[in-house]
Coordinates of C-alpha atoms in Angstrom, one line a residue:
X292 CA 147.1 120.5 66.2
X293 CA 145.4 117.1 65.8
X294 CA 148.1 115.4 67.8
X295 CA 147.9 117.9 70.6
X296 CA 144.1 117.4 70.8
X297 CA 144.6 113.7 70.8
X298 CA 147.2 114.0 73.6
X299 CA 144.9 116.1 75.7
X300 CA 142.0 113.8 75.2
X301 CA 144.2 110.8 76.1
X302 CA 145.3 112.5 79.3
X303 CA 141.7 113.4 80.3
X304 CA 140.5 109.8 79.6
X305 CA 143.5 108.4 81.5
X306 CA 142.9 110.7 84.5
X307 CA 139.2 109.7 84.6
X308 CA 140.1 106.0 84.6
X309 CA 142.7 106.6 87.4
X310 CA 140.2 108.5 89.5
X311 CA 137.7 105.6 89.1
X312 CA 140.4 103.1 90.1
X313 CA 141.4 105.2 93.1
X314 CA 137.8 105.4 94.2
X315 CA 137.4 101.6 93.9
X316 CA 140.6 101.0 95.9
X317 CA 139.9 103.6 98.7
X318 CA 136.3 102.4 99.2
X319 CA 137.4 98.8 99.1
X320 CA 138.8 99.0 102.7
X321 CA 137.3 96.4 105.0
X322 CA 138.1 93.9 107.7
X323 CA 138.5 90.3 106.6
X324 CA 136.5 87.8 108.6
X325 CA 136.5 84.2 109.7
X326 CA 133.0 82.7 109.7
X327 CA 131.6 80.0 112.0
X328 CA 130.8 76.5 110.8
X329 CA 127.5 76.4 108.9
X330 CA 125.0 74.4 111.0
X331 CA 121.4 73.6 110.0
X332 CA 118.7 74.4 112.6
X333 CA 118.3 71.8 115.2
X334 CA 116.5 71.2 118.5
X335 CA 113.5 69.6 120.1
X336 CA 111.1 72.5 119.4
X337 CA 109.6 74.1 116.3
X338 CA 109.6 77.9 116.1
X339 CA 106.1 79.1 115.0
X340 CA 106.3 82.7 113.7
X341 CA 102.5 82.8 113.7
X342 CA 102.1 81.9 117.4
X343 CA 100.4 85.2 118.1
X344 CA 98.0 85.1 115.2
X345 CA 94.4 85.9 116.3
X346 CA 91.6 83.4 115.7
X347 CA 90.2 86.0 113.2
X348 CA 93.3 87.5 111.8
X349 CA 93.4 91.2 110.9
X350 CA 95.9 91.3 108.1
X351 CA 97.2 94.7 107.0
X352 CA 98.7 95.0 103.6
X353 CA 102.1 96.6 103.4
X354 CA 105.0 97.7 101.1
X355 CA 108.3 98.6 102.7
X356 CA 110.5 99.3 99.6
X357 CA 109.2 102.5 98.0
X358 CA 111.0 105.2 96.1
X359 CA 109.7 108.8 95.7
X360 CA 111.0 112.1 94.4
X361 CA 113.8 113.6 96.5
X362 CA 115.5 117.0 96.5
X363 CA 118.3 117.3 93.9
X364 CA 118.8 116.3 90.3
X365 CA 119.3 112.6 90.8
X366 CA 115.9 110.9 91.1
X367 CA 114.7 107.3 90.6
X368 CA 111.0 108.4 90.8
X369 CA 109.3 111.5 89.5
X370 CA 106.4 111.3 91.9
X371 CA 106.3 112.6 95.5
X372 CA 105.5 110.6 98.6
X373 CA 102.0 111.9 98.9
X374 CA 101.0 110.9 95.4
X375 CA 102.7 107.5 95.7
X376 CA 101.0 106.9 99.0
X377 CA 97.6 107.8 97.5
X378 CA 98.0 105.2 94.7
X379 CA 98.8 102.5 97.3
X380 CA 95.8 103.5 99.3
X381 CA 93.6 103.0 96.3
X382 CA 95.0 99.5 96.0
X383 CA 94.0 98.7 99.6
X384 CA 97.4 99.1 101.2
X385 CA 97.4 100.0 104.9
X386 CA 101.1 100.5 105.4
X387 CA 103.6 102.3 103.1
X388 CA 107.1 103.2 104.0
X389 CA 109.4 105.3 101.9
X390 CA 112.9 104.0 101.5
X391 CA 114.9 106.3 99.2
X392 CA 118.5 105.7 98.5
X393 CA 120.7 107.1 101.3
X394 CA 118.0 109.5 102.4
X395 CA 115.4 109.5 105.2
X396 CA 112.1 110.6 103.8
X397 CA 109.4 112.2 105.9
X398 CA 105.9 110.8 105.9
X399 CA 103.8 113.1 103.7
X400 CA 100.9 113.8 106.0
X401 CA 101.0 111.9 109.4
X402 CA 104.1 112.2 111.6
X403 CA 102.8 109.4 113.8
X404 CA 103.3 107.0 110.8
X405 CA 106.9 108.1 110.3
X406 CA 109.3 105.1 109.7
X407 CA 113.0 106.0 109.4
X408 CA 114.1 103.6 106.7
X409 CA 116.4 104.1 103.8
X410 CA 118.0 102.0 101.1
X411 CA 121.7 101.8 101.6
X412 CA 124.1 101.5 98.7
X413 CA 125.2 103.3 95.6
X414 CA 127.7 100.6 94.5
X415 CA 127.9 99.4 91.0
X416 CA 126.7 95.8 91.8
X417 CA 123.4 96.9 93.4
X418 CA 124.2 95.4 96.8
X419 CA 121.5 97.2 98.6
X420 CA 120.0 97.0 102.1
X421 CA 117.0 98.5 103.9
X422 CA 118.1 100.1 107.1
X423 CA 115.3 100.4 109.7
X424 CA 115.1 103.1 112.4
X425 CA 118.5 104.7 111.9
X426 CA 119.0 108.2 113.2
X427 CA 121.1 109.1 110.2
X428 CA 122.4 107.8 106.9
X429 CA 125.7 105.9 106.7
X430 CA 127.2 107.1 103.4
X431 CA 130.1 104.6 103.3
X432 CA 129.9 102.0 100.6
X433 CA 132.3 99.7 98.7
X434 CA 132.1 100.9 95.1
X435 CA 132.7 97.3 93.9
X436 CA 131.8 94.9 96.8
X437 CA 133.2 91.7 95.3
X438 CA 134.2 89.8 98.4
X439 CA 132.0 88.3 101.1
X440 CA 133.8 90.2 103.9
X441 CA 133.0 93.5 102.2
X442 CA 129.3 92.7 102.2
X443 CA 129.6 91.5 105.8
X444 CA 131.4 94.7 106.8
X445 CA 128.5 96.8 105.4
X446 CA 126.0 94.7 107.4
X447 CA 128.0 95.1 110.5
X448 CA 128.3 98.9 110.1
X449 CA 124.6 99.4 109.4
X450 CA 123.5 97.1 112.2
X451 CA 125.3 99.2 114.8
X452 CA 123.2 102.3 114.3
X453 CA 119.8 100.7 113.5
X454 CA 117.2 98.3 114.7
X455 CA 117.5 95.7 111.9
X456 CA 118.5 95.2 108.3
X457 CA 116.7 93.8 105.3
X458 CA 118.9 92.3 102.5
X459 CA 117.5 93.7 99.3
X460 CA 116.8 91.8 96.0
X461 CA 119.7 89.3 96.2
X462 CA 118.6 87.6 93.0
X463 CA 119.2 90.8 91.1
X464 CA 122.4 91.8 92.8
X465 CA 125.4 91.3 90.6
X466 CA 128.2 89.0 91.7
X467 CA 126.1 87.7 94.6
X468 CA 126.8 83.9 94.9
X469 CA 125.4 81.0 96.8
X470 CA 128.6 80.6 98.9
X471 CA 128.3 84.3 100.0
X472 CA 124.6 83.9 100.9
X473 CA 125.5 80.8 102.9
X474 CA 128.0 82.8 104.9
X475 CA 126.5 86.3 105.5
X476 CA 124.9 86.8 108.8
X477 CA 123.3 89.7 110.8
X478 CA 120.3 90.6 108.7
X479 CA 116.8 89.8 110.0
X480 CA 114.8 90.0 106.7
X481 CA 115.4 88.7 103.2
X482 CA 113.6 90.5 100.4
X483 CA 111.8 87.9 98.3
X484 CA 110.6 87.5 94.7
X485 CA 112.2 90.0 92.5
X486 CA 110.0 89.0 89.6
X487 CA 112.7 86.6 88.2
X488 CA 112.2 83.7 90.6
X489 CA 109.0 82.5 92.3
X490 CA 110.9 79.9 94.3
X491 CA 113.3 82.2 96.1
X492 CA 116.0 79.5 96.3
X493 CA 118.5 82.1 97.5
X494 CA 116.5 82.3 100.7
X495 CA 117.0 78.5 101.2
X496 CA 120.7 78.9 100.7
X497 CA 120.9 81.2 103.7
X498 CA 118.3 79.2 105.8
X499 CA 120.0 75.9 105.1
X500 CA 123.2 77.3 106.6
X501 CA 121.5 78.1 109.9
X502 CA 120.9 81.8 109.2
X503 CA 117.3 82.4 110.2
X504 CA 115.5 85.3 108.6
X505 CA 111.9 86.4 107.7
X506 CA 110.8 87.2 104.2
X507 CA 109.3 90.4 102.7
X508 CA 108.2 90.8 99.1
X509 CA 108.2 94.5 98.1
X510 CA 107.5 96.4 94.9
X511 CA 110.8 98.2 95.0
X512 CA 108.6 100.9 93.5
X513 CA 110.0 103.6 91.1
X514 CA 106.9 104.0 88.8
X515 CA 103.6 104.4 90.7
X516 CA 101.9 105.4 87.4
X517 CA 102.6 102.0 85.8
X518 CA 100.2 99.3 86.8
X519 CA 102.6 96.5 86.2
X520 CA 105.1 98.0 88.7
X521 CA 102.8 98.8 91.6
X522 CA 100.8 96.5 93.8
X523 CA 102.4 93.4 92.4
X524 CA 104.4 92.5 95.6
X525 CA 103.0 92.9 99.0
X526 CA 103.0 91.6 102.6
X527 CA 100.2 91.0 105.1
X528 CA 101.0 91.7 108.7
X529 CA 99.1 90.9 111.8
X530 CA 99.6 94.3 113.5
X531 CA 97.3 96.7 115.4
X532 CA 98.6 99.8 113.5
X533 CA 101.1 101.2 111.0
X534 CA 103.1 102.9 113.8
X535 CA 106.7 102.0 113.9
X536 CA 106.6 100.5 117.4
X537 CA 104.0 98.0 116.2
X538 CA 105.7 97.4 112.9
X539 CA 109.1 96.7 114.6
X540 CA 107.4 94.2 116.9
X541 CA 105.7 92.2 114.2
X542 CA 108.6 92.4 111.7
X543 CA 111.0 90.9 114.3
X544 CA 108.5 88.3 115.5
X545 CA 107.4 87.0 112.0
X546 CA 103.6 87.1 112.1
X547 CA 103.3 88.0 108.5
X548 CA 103.4 86.5 105.0
X549 CA 104.5 87.8 101.6
X550 CA 102.8 87.7 98.3
X551 CA 103.3 88.0 94.5
X552 CA 100.2 89.5 92.8
X553 CA 99.6 89.7 89.1
X554 CA 98.9 92.9 87.3
X555 CA 95.1 92.3 87.1
X556 CA 93.7 93.8 83.9
X557 CA 97.1 94.0 82.3
X558 CA 97.2 97.8 82.5
X559 CA 93.4 98.4 83.0
X560 CA 93.3 100.2 86.3
X561 CA 89.5 99.7 86.6
X562 CA 90.0 95.9 86.6
X563 CA 93.1 96.2 88.8
X564 CA 91.3 98.2 91.5
X565 CA 88.2 96.0 91.4
X566 CA 90.2 92.7 91.8
X567 CA 91.9 93.8 95.0
X568 CA 89.1 92.4 97.1
X569 CA 89.4 89.0 95.6
X570 CA 93.1 88.4 96.5
X571 CA 93.5 85.1 98.3
X572 CA 94.6 85.3 101.9
X573 CA 95.8 83.0 104.7
X574 CA 93.0 82.1 107.2
X575 CA 94.9 79.9 109.6
X576 CA 98.6 79.0 109.8
X577 CA 100.8 77.4 112.5
X578 CA 102.1 74.2 114.0
X579 CA 100.2 71.9 116.3
X580 CA 101.4 69.6 119.1
X581 CA 102.0 66.8 116.7
X582 CA 104.7 68.9 114.9
X583 CA 102.4 69.3 111.9
X584 CA 102.7 72.6 110.1
X585 CA 99.2 73.6 108.7
X586 CA 97.8 76.3 106.5
X587 CA 94.4 77.3 105.1
X588 CA 93.4 79.9 102.5
X589 CA 90.3 81.9 101.5
X590 CA 90.5 80.3 98.0
X591 CA 91.7 77.0 96.5
X592 CA 95.3 76.9 95.5
X593 CA 96.6 75.0 92.5
X594 CA 99.4 73.7 94.6
X595 CA 100.8 74.2 98.0
X596 CA 104.5 73.3 98.6
X597 CA 106.4 72.6 101.8
X598 CA 110.1 73.5 101.1
X599 CA 112.9 72.4 103.4
X600 CA 116.7 72.1 103.7
X601 CA 118.6 73.0 100.5
X602 CA 115.3 73.9 98.8
X603 CA 114.1 70.3 99.0
X604 CA 110.4 69.7 98.2
X605 CA 109.1 68.0 101.4
X606 CA 105.5 67.7 100.4
X607 CA 102.9 69.1 97.9
X608 CA 99.1 69.3 97.8
X609 CA 97.0 70.2 94.8
X610 CA 93.6 71.9 94.3
X611 CA 92.9 72.6 97.9
X612 CA 92.2 75.4 100.4
X613 CA 94.1 73.6 103.3
X614 CA 96.8 71.2 104.0
X615 CA 99.5 70.2 106.5
X616 CA 102.9 68.6 106.8
X617 CA 104.3 66.8 109.7
X618 CA 107.9 68.0 110.3
X619 CA 110.3 65.1 110.9
X620 CA 113.0 65.3 113.5
X621 CA 115.5 65.5 110.6
X622 CA 113.8 68.6 109.1
X623 CA 115.8 71.7 110.1
X624 CA 113.0 73.9 108.7
X625 CA 110.1 74.2 106.3
X626 CA 108.4 77.1 104.6
X627 CA 105.2 77.2 102.6
X628 CA 104.7 78.4 99.0
X629 CA 101.1 78.4 97.6
X630 CA 100.3 79.0 93.9
X631 CA 96.8 80.2 92.8
X632 CA 95.0 80.0 89.5
X633 CA 95.2 83.7 88.6
X634 CA 99.0 83.8 89.2
X635 CA 99.1 84.9 92.9
X636 CA 101.9 83.3 95.0
X637 CA 101.9 83.3 98.8
X638 CA 105.1 82.8 100.9
X639 CA 105.1 81.9 104.6
X640 CA 107.9 82.6 107.0
X641 CA 110.0 79.6 108.0
X642 CA 109.1 77.1 110.7
X643 CA 112.5 76.1 112.1
X644 CA 113.8 73.8 114.8
X645 CA 115.4 75.3 117.9
X646 CA 115.7 74.8 121.6
X647 CA 113.1 77.0 123.4
X648 CA 114.8 76.5 126.7
X649 CA 117.9 78.4 125.6
X650 CA 116.6 80.8 122.9
X651 CA 113.5 82.7 121.9
X652 CA 113.9 81.9 118.2
X653 CA 116.2 80.1 115.7
X654 CA 117.9 83.4 114.9
X655 CA 121.6 83.4 115.9
X656 CA 123.5 86.5 116.6
X657 CA 126.5 87.1 114.3
X658 CA 129.6 85.2 115.5
X659 CA 132.1 85.9 112.7
X660 CA 135.5 87.3 113.9
X661 CA 138.1 89.5 112.4
X662 CA 141.1 87.7 110.9
X663 CA 143.7 90.2 111.9
X664 CA 146.7 89.0 109.7
X665 CA 144.5 88.8 106.6
X666 CA 142.9 92.2 107.4
X667 CA 146.3 93.8 107.7
X668 CA 147.5 92.1 104.5
X669 CA 144.4 93.0 102.5
X670 CA 144.3 96.6 103.5
X671 CA 148.1 97.0 103.0
X672 CA 147.6 95.7 99.4
X673 CA 144.9 98.4 98.9
X674 CA 147.4 101.0 100.2
X675 CA 150.0 99.9 97.7
X676 CA 147.4 99.9 94.9
X677 CA 146.3 103.4 95.9
X678 CA 149.9 104.6 95.9
X679 CA 150.4 103.0 92.5
X680 CA 147.4 104.9 91.1
X681 CA 148.6 108.2 92.5
X682 CA 152.0 107.5 91.0
X683 CA 150.5 106.9 87.6
X684 CA 148.4 110.0 87.9
X685 CA 151.5 112.1 88.5
X686 CA 153.2 110.6 85.5
X687 CA 150.2 111.3 83.4
X688 CA 150.1 114.9 84.5
X689 CA 153.8 115.3 83.7
X690 CA 153.3 113.7 80.3

């Protein structure tokens, strides 16, 4: 009897393992790509993402990566969209979008503020993307997206049916390497500052390879009731409204900055709410005719860094509300990081070289191509592996 139970248990376990392997193989299907040569930004002009900034900026505070309760048993948040939105409003947020996994979530009370955005990906490596303005959800995903071409294939698929893509929390994505970030193209926004790194060097890997993107820092909220999880990442946008048409325009033009905010009060909500009015903000930012990138803030910063190619520190200023850096002809780009005494950190979008006579911005459309022989070989290997798994399953059933 014991041996019979042991045999049945072994067959069940073996079948579960084979089913998992079959799912990995089947969802591993993908084209294989050849990528263009990586080229730093160059040109006689400097792209200024803040060119449209008003003399008296009207910054609106926003979070774009927000989870809420959804229908069904699988939930990453126990609170509905209305409650989550209400907490953000108490924290002086003007814009909140709801980006549940593989699901389009309706705005809880104002259809005019509806933003069709969802977080794509249920793979085991947490390779996730925010998909903006998609009519529906693309449920295809590689269960184990190990290779760069698999990650690129997902970006290509998602871009076809949407306005633009944000690459989510790359620092926390398993098996996401510097070489991969230097090759991937086609996303318009990089999600910043997961809480692990305040430097966001992974953004520089991509920028240094000539892949221009803007940056957003989001809570990736799952727990609106926990003060240390909400209101600690945010973005300030120069936009007339929270309607999607306005959001799309500003998110693709770059007139915004991102921010890391400490949990004021360390769990004391009274302190946290009261401190929102004292958050330091950008007053002026841009580039002048002498190619000097400048910035000023409402409060003194401990230090203000200008970061360039390959995360190189180009310049630093201490204990000041304003500073500037003259971009050299050899500087492909620079971006600003400002550190404040209470722990706040502000990130600007990149100022990058380009040729204004031939392009509107440094962003380059994807130019990778399908390597047909390698694509056939790779997917044929997957077919053989799938057949092998099925064969083993048949043997196991007959055992």
